[in-house]
Short mmCIF file of C-alpha atoms in Angstrom, two decimals:
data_model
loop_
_atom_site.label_atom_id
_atom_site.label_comp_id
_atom_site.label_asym_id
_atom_site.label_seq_id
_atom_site.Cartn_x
_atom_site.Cartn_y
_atom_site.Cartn_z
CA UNK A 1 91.63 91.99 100.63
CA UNK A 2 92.62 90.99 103.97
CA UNK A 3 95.94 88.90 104.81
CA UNK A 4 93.82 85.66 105.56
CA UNK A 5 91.85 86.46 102.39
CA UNK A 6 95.82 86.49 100.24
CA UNK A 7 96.80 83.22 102.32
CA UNK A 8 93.13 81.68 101.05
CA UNK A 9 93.55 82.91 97.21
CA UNK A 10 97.65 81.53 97.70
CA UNK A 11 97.02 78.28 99.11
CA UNK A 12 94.88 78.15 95.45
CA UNK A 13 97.33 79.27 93.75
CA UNK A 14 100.12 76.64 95.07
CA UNK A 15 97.96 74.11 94.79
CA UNK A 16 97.58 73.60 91.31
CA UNK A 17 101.26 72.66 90.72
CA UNK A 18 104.10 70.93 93.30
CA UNK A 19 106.31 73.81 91.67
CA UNK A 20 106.01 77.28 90.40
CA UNK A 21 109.00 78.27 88.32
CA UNK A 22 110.65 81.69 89.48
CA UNK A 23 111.06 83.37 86.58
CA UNK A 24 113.76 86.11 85.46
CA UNK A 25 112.79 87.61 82.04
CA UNK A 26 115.54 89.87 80.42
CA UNK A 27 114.00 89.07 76.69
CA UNK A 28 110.39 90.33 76.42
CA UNK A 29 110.44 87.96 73.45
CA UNK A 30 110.70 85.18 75.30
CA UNK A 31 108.13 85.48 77.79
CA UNK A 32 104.79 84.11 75.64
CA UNK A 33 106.34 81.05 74.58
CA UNK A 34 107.81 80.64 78.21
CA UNK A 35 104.66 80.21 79.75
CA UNK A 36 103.10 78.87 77.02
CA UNK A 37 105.94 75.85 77.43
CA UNK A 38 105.73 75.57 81.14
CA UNK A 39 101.52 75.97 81.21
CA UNK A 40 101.74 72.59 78.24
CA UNK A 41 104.19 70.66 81.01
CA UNK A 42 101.82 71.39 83.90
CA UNK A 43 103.10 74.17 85.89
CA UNK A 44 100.33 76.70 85.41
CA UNK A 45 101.37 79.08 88.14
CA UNK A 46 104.39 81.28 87.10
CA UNK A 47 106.40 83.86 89.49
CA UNK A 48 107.69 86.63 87.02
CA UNK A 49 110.53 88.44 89.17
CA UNK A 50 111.24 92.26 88.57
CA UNK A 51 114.56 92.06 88.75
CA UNK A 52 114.53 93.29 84.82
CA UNK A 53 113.52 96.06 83.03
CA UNK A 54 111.22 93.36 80.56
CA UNK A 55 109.41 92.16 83.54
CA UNK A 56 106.26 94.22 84.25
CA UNK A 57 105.56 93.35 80.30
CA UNK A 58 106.31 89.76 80.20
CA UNK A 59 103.77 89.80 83.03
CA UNK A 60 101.28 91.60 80.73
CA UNK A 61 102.11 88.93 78.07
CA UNK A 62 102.03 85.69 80.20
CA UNK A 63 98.62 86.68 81.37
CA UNK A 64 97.46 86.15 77.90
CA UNK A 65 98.40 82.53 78.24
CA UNK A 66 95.27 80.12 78.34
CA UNK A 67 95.54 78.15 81.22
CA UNK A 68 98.68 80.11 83.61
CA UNK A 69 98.17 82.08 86.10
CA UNK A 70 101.04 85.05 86.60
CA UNK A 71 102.02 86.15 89.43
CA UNK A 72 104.90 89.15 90.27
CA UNK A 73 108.03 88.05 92.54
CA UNK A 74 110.54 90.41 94.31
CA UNK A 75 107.64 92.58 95.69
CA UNK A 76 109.81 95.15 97.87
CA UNK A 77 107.72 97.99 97.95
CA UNK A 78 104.03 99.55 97.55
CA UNK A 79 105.04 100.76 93.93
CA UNK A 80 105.80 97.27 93.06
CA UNK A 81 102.42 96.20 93.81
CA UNK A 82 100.86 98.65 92.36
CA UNK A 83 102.49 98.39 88.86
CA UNK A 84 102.26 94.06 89.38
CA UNK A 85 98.61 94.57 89.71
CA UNK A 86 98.16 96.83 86.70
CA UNK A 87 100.35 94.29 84.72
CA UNK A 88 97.91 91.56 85.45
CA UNK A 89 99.25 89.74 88.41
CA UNK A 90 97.39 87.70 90.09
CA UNK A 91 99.81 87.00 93.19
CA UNK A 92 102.46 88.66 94.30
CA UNK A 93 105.75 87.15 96.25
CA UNK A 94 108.10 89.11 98.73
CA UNK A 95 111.79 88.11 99.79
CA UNK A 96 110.80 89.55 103.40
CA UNK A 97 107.54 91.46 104.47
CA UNK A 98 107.21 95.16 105.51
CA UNK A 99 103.70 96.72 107.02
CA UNK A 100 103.39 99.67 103.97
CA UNK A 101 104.16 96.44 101.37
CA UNK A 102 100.84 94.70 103.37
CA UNK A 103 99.05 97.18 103.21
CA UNK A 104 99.53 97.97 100.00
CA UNK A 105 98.59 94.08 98.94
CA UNK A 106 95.45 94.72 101.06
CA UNK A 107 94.67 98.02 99.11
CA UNK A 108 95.08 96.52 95.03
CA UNK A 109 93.61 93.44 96.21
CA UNK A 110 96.71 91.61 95.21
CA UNK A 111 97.02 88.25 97.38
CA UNK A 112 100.63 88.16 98.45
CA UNK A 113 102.82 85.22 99.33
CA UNK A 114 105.22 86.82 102.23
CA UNK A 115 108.55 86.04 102.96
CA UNK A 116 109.78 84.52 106.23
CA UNK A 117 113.11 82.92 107.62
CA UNK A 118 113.01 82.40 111.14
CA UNK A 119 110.27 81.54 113.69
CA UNK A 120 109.85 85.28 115.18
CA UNK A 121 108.89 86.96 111.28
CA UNK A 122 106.60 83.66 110.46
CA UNK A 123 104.92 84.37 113.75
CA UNK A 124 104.34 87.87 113.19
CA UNK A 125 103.02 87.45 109.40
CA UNK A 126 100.67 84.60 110.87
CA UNK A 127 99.83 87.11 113.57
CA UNK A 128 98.57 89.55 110.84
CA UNK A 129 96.22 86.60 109.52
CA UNK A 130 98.78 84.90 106.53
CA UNK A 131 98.49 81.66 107.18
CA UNK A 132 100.76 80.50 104.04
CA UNK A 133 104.04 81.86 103.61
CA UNK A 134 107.38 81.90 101.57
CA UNK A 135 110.16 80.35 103.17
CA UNK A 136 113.19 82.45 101.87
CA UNK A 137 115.61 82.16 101.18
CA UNK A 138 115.21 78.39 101.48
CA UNK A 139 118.29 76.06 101.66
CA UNK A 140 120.67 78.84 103.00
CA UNK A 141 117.55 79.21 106.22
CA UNK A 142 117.53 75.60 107.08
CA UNK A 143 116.16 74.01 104.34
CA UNK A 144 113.96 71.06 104.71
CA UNK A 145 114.81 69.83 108.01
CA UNK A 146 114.12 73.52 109.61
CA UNK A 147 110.80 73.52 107.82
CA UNK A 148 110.04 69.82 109.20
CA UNK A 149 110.99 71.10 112.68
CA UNK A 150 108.84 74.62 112.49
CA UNK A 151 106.16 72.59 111.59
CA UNK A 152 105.38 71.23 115.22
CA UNK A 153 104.97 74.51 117.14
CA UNK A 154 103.37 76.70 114.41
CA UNK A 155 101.66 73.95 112.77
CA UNK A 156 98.83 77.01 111.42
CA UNK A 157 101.35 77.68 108.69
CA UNK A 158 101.67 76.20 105.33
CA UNK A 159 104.84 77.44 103.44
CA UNK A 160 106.26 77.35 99.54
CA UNK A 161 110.41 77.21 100.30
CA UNK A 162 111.79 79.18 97.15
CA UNK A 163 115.90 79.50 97.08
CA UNK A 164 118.44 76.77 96.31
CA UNK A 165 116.10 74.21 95.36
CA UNK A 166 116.53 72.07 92.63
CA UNK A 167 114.76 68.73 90.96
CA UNK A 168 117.05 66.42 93.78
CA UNK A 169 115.67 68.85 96.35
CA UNK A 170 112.30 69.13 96.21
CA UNK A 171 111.09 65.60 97.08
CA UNK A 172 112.26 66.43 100.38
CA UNK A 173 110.39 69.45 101.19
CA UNK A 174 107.48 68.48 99.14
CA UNK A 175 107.18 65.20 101.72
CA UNK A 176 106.64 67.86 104.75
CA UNK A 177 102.79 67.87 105.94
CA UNK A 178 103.30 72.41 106.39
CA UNK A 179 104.60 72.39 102.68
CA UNK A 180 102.01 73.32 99.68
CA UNK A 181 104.82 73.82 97.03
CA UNK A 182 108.16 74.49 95.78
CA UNK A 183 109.46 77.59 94.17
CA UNK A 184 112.34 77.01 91.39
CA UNK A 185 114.27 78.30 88.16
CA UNK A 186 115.33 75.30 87.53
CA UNK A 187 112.36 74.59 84.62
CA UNK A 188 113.57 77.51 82.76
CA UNK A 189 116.96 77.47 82.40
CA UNK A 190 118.52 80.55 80.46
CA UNK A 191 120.56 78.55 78.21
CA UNK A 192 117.56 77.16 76.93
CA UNK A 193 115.44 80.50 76.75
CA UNK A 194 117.68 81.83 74.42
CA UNK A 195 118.25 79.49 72.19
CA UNK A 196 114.26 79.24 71.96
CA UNK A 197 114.22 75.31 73.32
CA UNK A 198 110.85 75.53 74.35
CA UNK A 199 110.34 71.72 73.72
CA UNK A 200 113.16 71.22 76.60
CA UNK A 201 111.36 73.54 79.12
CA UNK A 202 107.78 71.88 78.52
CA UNK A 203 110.11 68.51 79.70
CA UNK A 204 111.30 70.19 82.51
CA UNK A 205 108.24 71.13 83.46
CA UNK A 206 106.23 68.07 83.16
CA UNK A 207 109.16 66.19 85.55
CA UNK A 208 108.45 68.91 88.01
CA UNK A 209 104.62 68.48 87.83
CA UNK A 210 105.07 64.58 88.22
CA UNK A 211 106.54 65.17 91.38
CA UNK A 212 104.91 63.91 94.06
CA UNK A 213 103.30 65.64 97.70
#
């Protein structure tokens, strides 16, 4: 699957929701009813992180889930996408992007959402044929107003800003003509996963989905 292949199968992907929660799973217990909570409130793409040692099997479980689609975040290196693509992910996410972690994404055929920052590493993915991009890590890079002014010389690319944003954030980058979606844990909050409030997360979820781009 080539990169402009990936950018066709993300821009998809972040279309069906104006967020995709970002996702860290320590509880394998928890991850079925997760999705199932965020998939009822309208957010049916999910980024599972593998920053635990539950993740690659909450990805195996949230697949199950009628109606989400799973994807695998914190894609660092070819290993990662191989084991997120034999969990059932169906997108992968990267904090930064590194030619073997490309080509690895073009060898499983996973579609890949690659990180940028700064105008020299988005030109260089776009370069390579990604025309949608993560913008990471989001408020500390610029936030909104960088992505508003990036969007006038490399208008090409169409970016989902994950890091730092919250429900007060997101109308602002989700107003931006070059911006598909936001990424954010804010629908999920740990508190809540472990005391099983799934009825609170299905709320946060359906304010996110009501949000407007």
């Amino acid at each position: 699957m080539t990169p402009a292949e990936q950018s066709r199968h993300a821009a998809e992907i972040c279309r069906l929701a104006p967020v995709v929660p970002v996702l860290v799973i320590d509880d394998l217990a928890h991850a079925r009813p997760l999705a199932e909570a965020l998939v009822a409130g309208g957010l049916p793409a999910l980024e599972v992180t593998l920053r635990t040692p539950a993740a690659l099997d909450a990805i195996r479980a949230m697949a199950e889930v009628p109606g989400g689609v799973v994807g695998a975040g914190t894609l660092l290196t070819p290993a990662d996408v191989k084991a997120a693509k034999a969990a059932g992910a169906k997108f992968g996410v990267s904090p930064g992007a590194t030619d073997r972690l490309i080509a690895a994404c073009e060898d499983e055929g996973l579609p890949l959402l690659p990180g940028a920052a700064t105008a020299s590493e988005i030109m260089v993915l776009l370069e390579k044929g990604y025309t949608v991009q993560k913008f990471f890590p989001a408020e500390q890079a610029g936030g909104a107003a960088y992505l508003k002014s990036i969007g006038s010389p490399i208008p090409q690319v169409s970016f989902c800003p994950t890091g730092g944003i919250s429900l007060k954030l997101a109308p602002d980058y989700l107003a931006l003509k070059n911006i598909l979606c936001v990424g954010g844990s804010w629908v999920a909050p740990k508190d809540a996963m472990e005391r099983g409030d799934w009825a609170t997360i299905t709320t946060l979820a359906r304010e996110a989905a009501a949000l407007s781009r």
